[in-house]
Coordinates of C-alpha atoms in Angstrom, one line a residue:
X203 CA 24.8 5.2 -28.2
X204 CA 22.6 3.1 -25.8
X205 CA 19.7 3.4 -28.1
X206 CA 21.8 2.2 -31.2
X207 CA 23.2 -0.8 -29.3
X208 CA 19.3 -1.4 -28.5
X209 CA 18.7 -1.7 -32.2
X210 CA 21.9 -3.5 -32.9
X211 CA 20.9 -6.2 -31.3
X212 CA 16.9 -6.3 -32.4
X213 CA 18.3 -6.4 -35.7
X214 CA 20.7 -9.3 -35.1
X215 CA 23.5 -7.4 -36.3
X216 CA 26.0 -10.7 -34.8
X217 CA 23.8 -12.5 -37.5
X218 CA 24.6 -10.3 -40.4
X219 CA 27.9 -9.6 -39.5
X220 CA 28.4 -13.3 -39.6
X221 CA 27.3 -13.3 -43.5
X222 CA 29.7 -10.8 -44.1
X223 CA 32.6 -12.8 -43.1
X224 CA 31.3 -15.6 -44.7
X225 CA 31.5 -13.4 -48.0
X226 CA 34.4 -12.2 -47.6
X227 CA 36.4 -15.5 -47.2
X228 CA 35.3 -15.8 -50.8
X229 CA 35.8 -12.1 -52.1
X230 CA 39.3 -11.4 -50.0
X231 CA 41.5 -12.7 -52.8
X232 CA 39.9 -11.0 -55.6
X233 CA 39.8 -7.5 -53.6
X234 CA 43.4 -8.4 -52.7
X235 CA 44.6 -8.8 -56.3
X236 CA 42.4 -5.5 -57.5
X237 CA 44.2 -3.6 -54.9
X238 CA 47.8 -4.8 -55.6
X239 CA 47.1 -4.5 -59.6
X240 CA 46.0 -0.5 -58.6
X241 CA 49.1 0.2 -56.2
X242 CA 51.1 -1.6 -58.9
X243 CA 50.8 0.9 -61.3
X244 CA 52.3 3.4 -58.7
X245 CA 55.1 1.1 -56.7
X246 CA 55.3 -2.3 -59.2
X247 CA 53.8 -5.2 -58.6
X248 CA 56.3 -7.1 -55.9
X249 CA 56.4 -3.7 -53.9
X250 CA 52.6 -3.2 -53.8
X251 CA 52.3 -6.6 -52.6
X252 CA 54.5 -6.7 -49.9
X253 CA 53.3 -3.1 -48.5
X254 CA 49.7 -4.3 -48.4
X255 CA 50.4 -7.9 -47.1
X256 CA 52.8 -5.9 -44.2
X257 CA 49.4 -4.0 -43.2
X258 CA 47.5 -7.2 -43.3
X259 CA 49.8 -8.9 -41.0
X260 CA 49.8 -6.1 -38.6
X261 CA 46.2 -7.1 -38.5
X262 CA 46.2 -10.9 -38.7
X263 CA 49.5 -11.8 -38.2
X264 CA 52.5 -13.7 -39.3
X265 CA 50.6 -16.9 -40.3
X266 CA 47.7 -15.9 -41.6
X267 CA 49.1 -13.4 -43.7
X268 CA 51.3 -16.0 -45.2
X269 CA 48.2 -18.3 -46.0
X270 CA 46.3 -15.3 -47.7
X271 CA 49.7 -14.5 -49.9
X272 CA 50.1 -18.1 -50.6
X273 CA 46.3 -17.8 -51.9
X274 CA 47.3 -14.8 -54.0
X275 CA 50.1 -17.0 -55.7
X276 CA 47.2 -19.9 -56.9
X277 CA 45.0 -17.4 -57.8
X278 CA 47.2 -14.9 -60.0
X279 CA 48.6 -17.9 -61.9
X280 CA 48.4 -17.2 -65.3
X281 CA 45.5 -19.4 -66.9
X282 CA 46.0 -21.7 -70.2
X283 CA 44.0 -19.9 -72.8
X284 CA 41.4 -17.2 -73.3
X285 CA 38.1 -18.5 -72.2
X286 CA 40.1 -19.9 -69.2
X287 CA 41.4 -16.2 -68.6
X288 CA 38.0 -15.1 -69.0
X289 CA 36.0 -18.2 -66.5
X290 CA 38.9 -16.9 -63.7
X291 CA 38.0 -12.9 -63.7
X292 CA 34.6 -13.9 -63.9
X293 CA 34.9 -16.0 -61.0
X294 CA 36.7 -13.7 -59.1
X295 CA 33.8 -11.0 -59.8
X296 CA 31.6 -13.2 -58.8
X297 CA 32.7 -13.7 -55.6
X298 CA 33.7 -10.1 -55.0
X299 CA 30.3 -9.2 -55.8
X300 CA 28.6 -11.4 -53.2
X301 CA 30.3 -9.4 -50.5
X302 CA 28.9 -6.4 -51.9
X303 CA 25.5 -7.6 -51.9
X304 CA 25.5 -9.0 -48.4
X305 CA 27.0 -5.4 -47.4
X306 CA 24.1 -3.6 -49.3
X307 CA 21.1 -5.5 -48.3
X308 CA 22.3 -6.1 -44.5
X309 CA 22.1 -1.9 -44.6
X310 CA 19.3 -1.9 -46.0
X311 CA 17.6 -4.3 -43.2
X312 CA 18.7 -2.0 -40.5
X313 CA 17.3 1.0 -42.6
X314 CA 14.0 -1.3 -42.8
X315 CA 13.9 -0.9 -47.0
X316 CA 11.5 -3.4 -48.3
X317 CA 13.2 -5.5 -51.0
X318 CA 12.8 -3.6 -54.8
X319 CA 9.2 -5.3 -56.5
X320 CA 10.6 -6.0 -60.3
X321 CA 13.9 -5.5 -62.0
X322 CA 14.6 -8.9 -62.6
X323 CA 18.1 -10.0 -63.6
X324 CA 19.1 -6.8 -65.0
X325 CA 18.0 -4.9 -62.0
X326 CA 20.1 -7.0 -59.6
X327 CA 23.4 -7.0 -62.0
X328 CA 23.0 -3.2 -61.8
X329 CA 22.4 -2.5 -58.4
X330 CA 25.0 -4.7 -57.5
X331 CA 27.5 -3.1 -60.1
X332 CA 26.7 0.2 -58.6
X333 CA 27.7 -1.2 -55.0
X334 CA 30.9 -2.6 -56.3
X335 CA 31.8 1.0 -57.9
X336 CA 31.3 2.2 -54.6
X337 CA 33.7 0.0 -52.7
X338 CA 36.4 -0.1 -55.1
X339 CA 36.4 3.8 -55.1
X340 CA 36.7 3.3 -50.9
X341 CA 39.1 0.7 -51.7
X342 CA 41.2 3.4 -54.1
X343 CA 40.9 6.1 -51.2
X344 CA 42.2 3.5 -48.5
X345 CA 45.0 2.8 -51.1
X346 CA 45.8 6.7 -51.3
X347 CA 45.7 7.0 -47.3
X348 CA 48.1 3.8 -47.7
X349 CA 50.2 5.7 -50.1
X350 CA 50.2 8.8 -48.3
X351 CA 51.3 7.0 -44.8
X352 CA 54.1 5.4 -46.6
X353 CA 55.4 8.4 -47.9
X354 CA 54.6 10.4 -44.4
X355 CA 56.7 7.6 -42.8
X356 CA 59.4 7.5 -45.5
X357 CA 60.1 11.2 -45.2
X358 CA 60.4 10.8 -41.0
X359 CA 63.1 8.3 -41.9
X360 CA 65.5 9.6 -44.2
X361 CA 64.9 13.1 -43.8
X362 CA 64.0 13.6 -40.4
X363 CA 67.2 15.2 -39.1
X364 CA 66.5 17.8 -41.6
X365 CA 63.1 19.1 -40.5
X366 CA 62.5 21.8 -38.2
X367 CA 60.0 20.1 -36.0
X368 CA 59.8 16.9 -33.8
X369 CA 59.6 14.0 -35.6
X370 CA 56.8 12.8 -33.2
X371 CA 54.2 15.6 -35.3
X372 CA 54.9 13.6 -38.4
X373 CA 53.5 10.6 -36.4
X374 CA 50.8 12.2 -35.4
X375 CA 49.9 13.3 -38.5
X376 CA 49.9 10.5 -40.1
X377 CA 47.5 8.7 -37.3
X378 CA 45.2 11.6 -38.2
X379 CA 45.4 11.4 -42.0
X380 CA 45.1 7.9 -41.5
X381 CA 41.7 8.0 -39.0
X382 CA 40.2 10.9 -41.3
X383 CA 40.5 8.6 -44.8
X384 CA 38.6 5.8 -42.6
X385 CA 36.2 8.1 -41.6
X386 CA 35.6 9.2 -44.8
X387 CA 35.1 5.6 -46.2
X388 CA 32.5 4.5 -43.4
X389 CA 30.9 7.7 -44.2
X390 CA 30.2 7.3 -47.9
X391 CA 29.4 3.5 -47.5
X392 CA 26.8 4.8 -44.6
X393 CA 25.6 7.3 -47.3
X394 CA 25.5 5.2 -50.9
X395 CA 25.2 1.8 -50.5
X396 CA 21.8 2.0 -48.7
X397 CA 18.7 2.3 -50.6
X398 CA 17.5 5.3 -48.8
X399 CA 18.4 9.2 -49.0
X400 CA 20.3 10.5 -46.4
X401 CA 21.9 14.0 -45.5
X402 CA 25.7 13.9 -45.5
X403 CA 25.2 15.7 -41.7
X404 CA 23.4 12.5 -40.5
X405 CA 26.3 9.8 -41.5
X406 CA 29.6 12.0 -39.9
X407 CA 28.8 11.1 -36.6
X408 CA 28.4 7.4 -36.4
X409 CA 31.1 7.3 -39.1
X410 CA 34.0 8.7 -36.9
X411 CA 32.8 6.7 -33.5
X412 CA 32.8 3.7 -36.1
X413 CA 36.3 4.8 -37.4
X414 CA 37.3 5.8 -33.6
X415 CA 36.4 2.1 -32.4
X416 CA 38.1 0.3 -36.2
X417 CA 41.4 2.5 -35.2
X418 CA 41.1 1.0 -31.3
X419 CA 40.3 -2.8 -32.8
X420 CA 43.3 -2.9 -34.9
X421 CA 45.7 -3.4 -31.9
X422 CA 43.1 -4.9 -29.2
X423 CA 42.3 -8.2 -31.9
X424 CA 45.7 -8.2 -32.9
X425 CA 46.4 -8.4 -28.9
X426 CA 43.6 -11.1 -28.7
X427 CA 45.0 -13.1 -31.9
X428 CA 48.3 -13.1 -30.2
X429 CA 47.5 -13.7 -26.8
X430 CA 45.2 -16.7 -26.8
X431 CA 46.3 -18.4 -30.3
X432 CA 43.0 -18.6 -31.3
X433 CA 43.6 -20.4 -34.2
X434 CA 46.2 -23.2 -33.2
X435 CA 43.2 -25.4 -31.9
X436 CA 42.0 -25.8 -35.6
X437 CA 45.1 -27.1 -37.0
X438 CA 45.5 -26.2 -40.7
X439 CA 41.9 -24.5 -41.1
X440 CA 43.5 -21.9 -38.2
X441 CA 44.9 -19.4 -40.4
X442 CA 41.2 -19.4 -42.2
X443 CA 39.4 -18.8 -38.4
X444 CA 41.6 -15.8 -37.7
X445 CA 41.2 -14.0 -40.7
X446 CA 37.1 -14.5 -39.9
X447 CA 37.5 -13.7 -36.3
X448 CA 38.9 -10.2 -37.5
X449 CA 36.5 -9.9 -40.5
X450 CA 33.2 -10.5 -37.8
X451 CA 34.9 -8.0 -35.3
X452 CA 34.9 -5.0 -38.3
X453 CA 31.8 -6.1 -39.4
X454 CA 30.2 -5.5 -36.2
X455 CA 31.9 -2.2 -35.9
X456 CA 30.3 -1.3 -38.9
X457 CA 26.6 -2.3 -38.4
X458 CA 27.0 -0.4 -34.9
X459 CA 28.1 2.8 -36.9
X460 CA 24.8 2.1 -39.3
X461 CA 22.7 1.6 -36.5
X462 CA 23.9 5.1 -34.7
X463 CA 23.4 6.7 -37.9
X464 CA 20.2 5.1 -38.1
X465 CA 19.3 6.7 -34.5
X466 CA 21.1 10.1 -35.1
X467 CA 18.9 10.7 -38.5
X468 CA 15.8 10.0 -36.7
X469 CA 16.2 11.7 -33.6
X470 CA 17.0 14.6 -36.0
X471 CA 13.5 14.3 -37.4
X472 CA 15.4 13.9 -41.1
X473 CA 13.8 11.4 -42.6
X474 CA 10.8 10.1 -44.7
X475 CA 8.5 7.4 -45.0
X476 CA 8.8 5.1 -48.0
X477 CA 5.7 4.4 -49.9
X478 CA 5.5 0.5 -51.3
X479 CA 6.5 -0.1 -54.5
X480 CA 8.5 3.7 -54.7
X481 CA 11.9 1.7 -55.6
X482 CA 14.3 3.7 -54.1
X483 CA 12.9 5.0 -50.7
X484 CA 13.4 5.9 -47.0
X485 CA 13.3 4.1 -43.9
X486 CA 9.8 2.2 -43.3
X487 CA 10.0 2.1 -39.8
X488 CA 10.6 4.4 -36.9
X489 CA 10.9 3.2 -33.4
X490 CA 7.5 3.5 -31.9
X491 CA 9.0 1.6 -29.0
X492 CA 10.9 4.0 -28.0
X493 CA 9.5 7.6 -26.4
X494 CA 12.2 9.9 -27.3
X495 CA 12.6 8.5 -31.1
X496 CA 8.6 8.6 -31.4
X497 CA 8.8 12.4 -30.4
X498 CA 11.4 13.1 -33.2
X499 CA 8.8 11.2 -35.3
X500 CA 6.0 13.4 -34.0
X501 CA 7.8 16.8 -34.8
X502 CA 8.9 15.6 -38.3
X503 CA 5.1 15.1 -39.0

């Protein structure tokens, strides 16, 4: 974990996290609209929006959630004409794809993967499309977890007195379920998004630690935002600042998890060096400045 922290600093993860937070401000509304549309097929539009915004409120507070709700209302207003609708949907997709592209580029930077040569516009669209599908799939799994959590909570509330075991066991199961889904989501991002080949066994450790830090951070950042009133000094922009603070923290957790995965994979010796122009390749640099990691490289060669 100490080596991962060193790599996190060396790769300038704080700067990459700031870029991710910036792109998230433009992708947040499109992603929430997609999430509400998917869950709305099961619970109905209003119920799904209320459920999702309730969870958002637990993370960033009621004031910022109200601002996000207002943005959703404005973005979801019916457009006049087919052309306006197409342009609106296109703008939403472009805003969301910018986040996915920046996330993939950040992971490639950590793995020292050189930019792909050639491909042109079609190659860029193809890469962004697959990144988009990956994160949408992750979001779908997160929504499934949300639905199951609501179902478990409702089961405890309505039928708790009829269950043959204490109600706190349901709450424990709910926490474990949420942790497992978040771990799998991190593992999915670590495994698929970077343009390198990784074994599943190499990503689980980083994913589990990231999920643990994320779960702890949900409460810690909530207390920080509530106690310090970090957004009050910025007036009308305070809600946006709070969102940026939370997204920045979450991005640092994700990037540290990638660094941990990289260090673990290199220590295990399960990696290969990419050849220039080979397209989808492998990490290109293997920590020559650290003897412990250099020994792993020697063993692998």
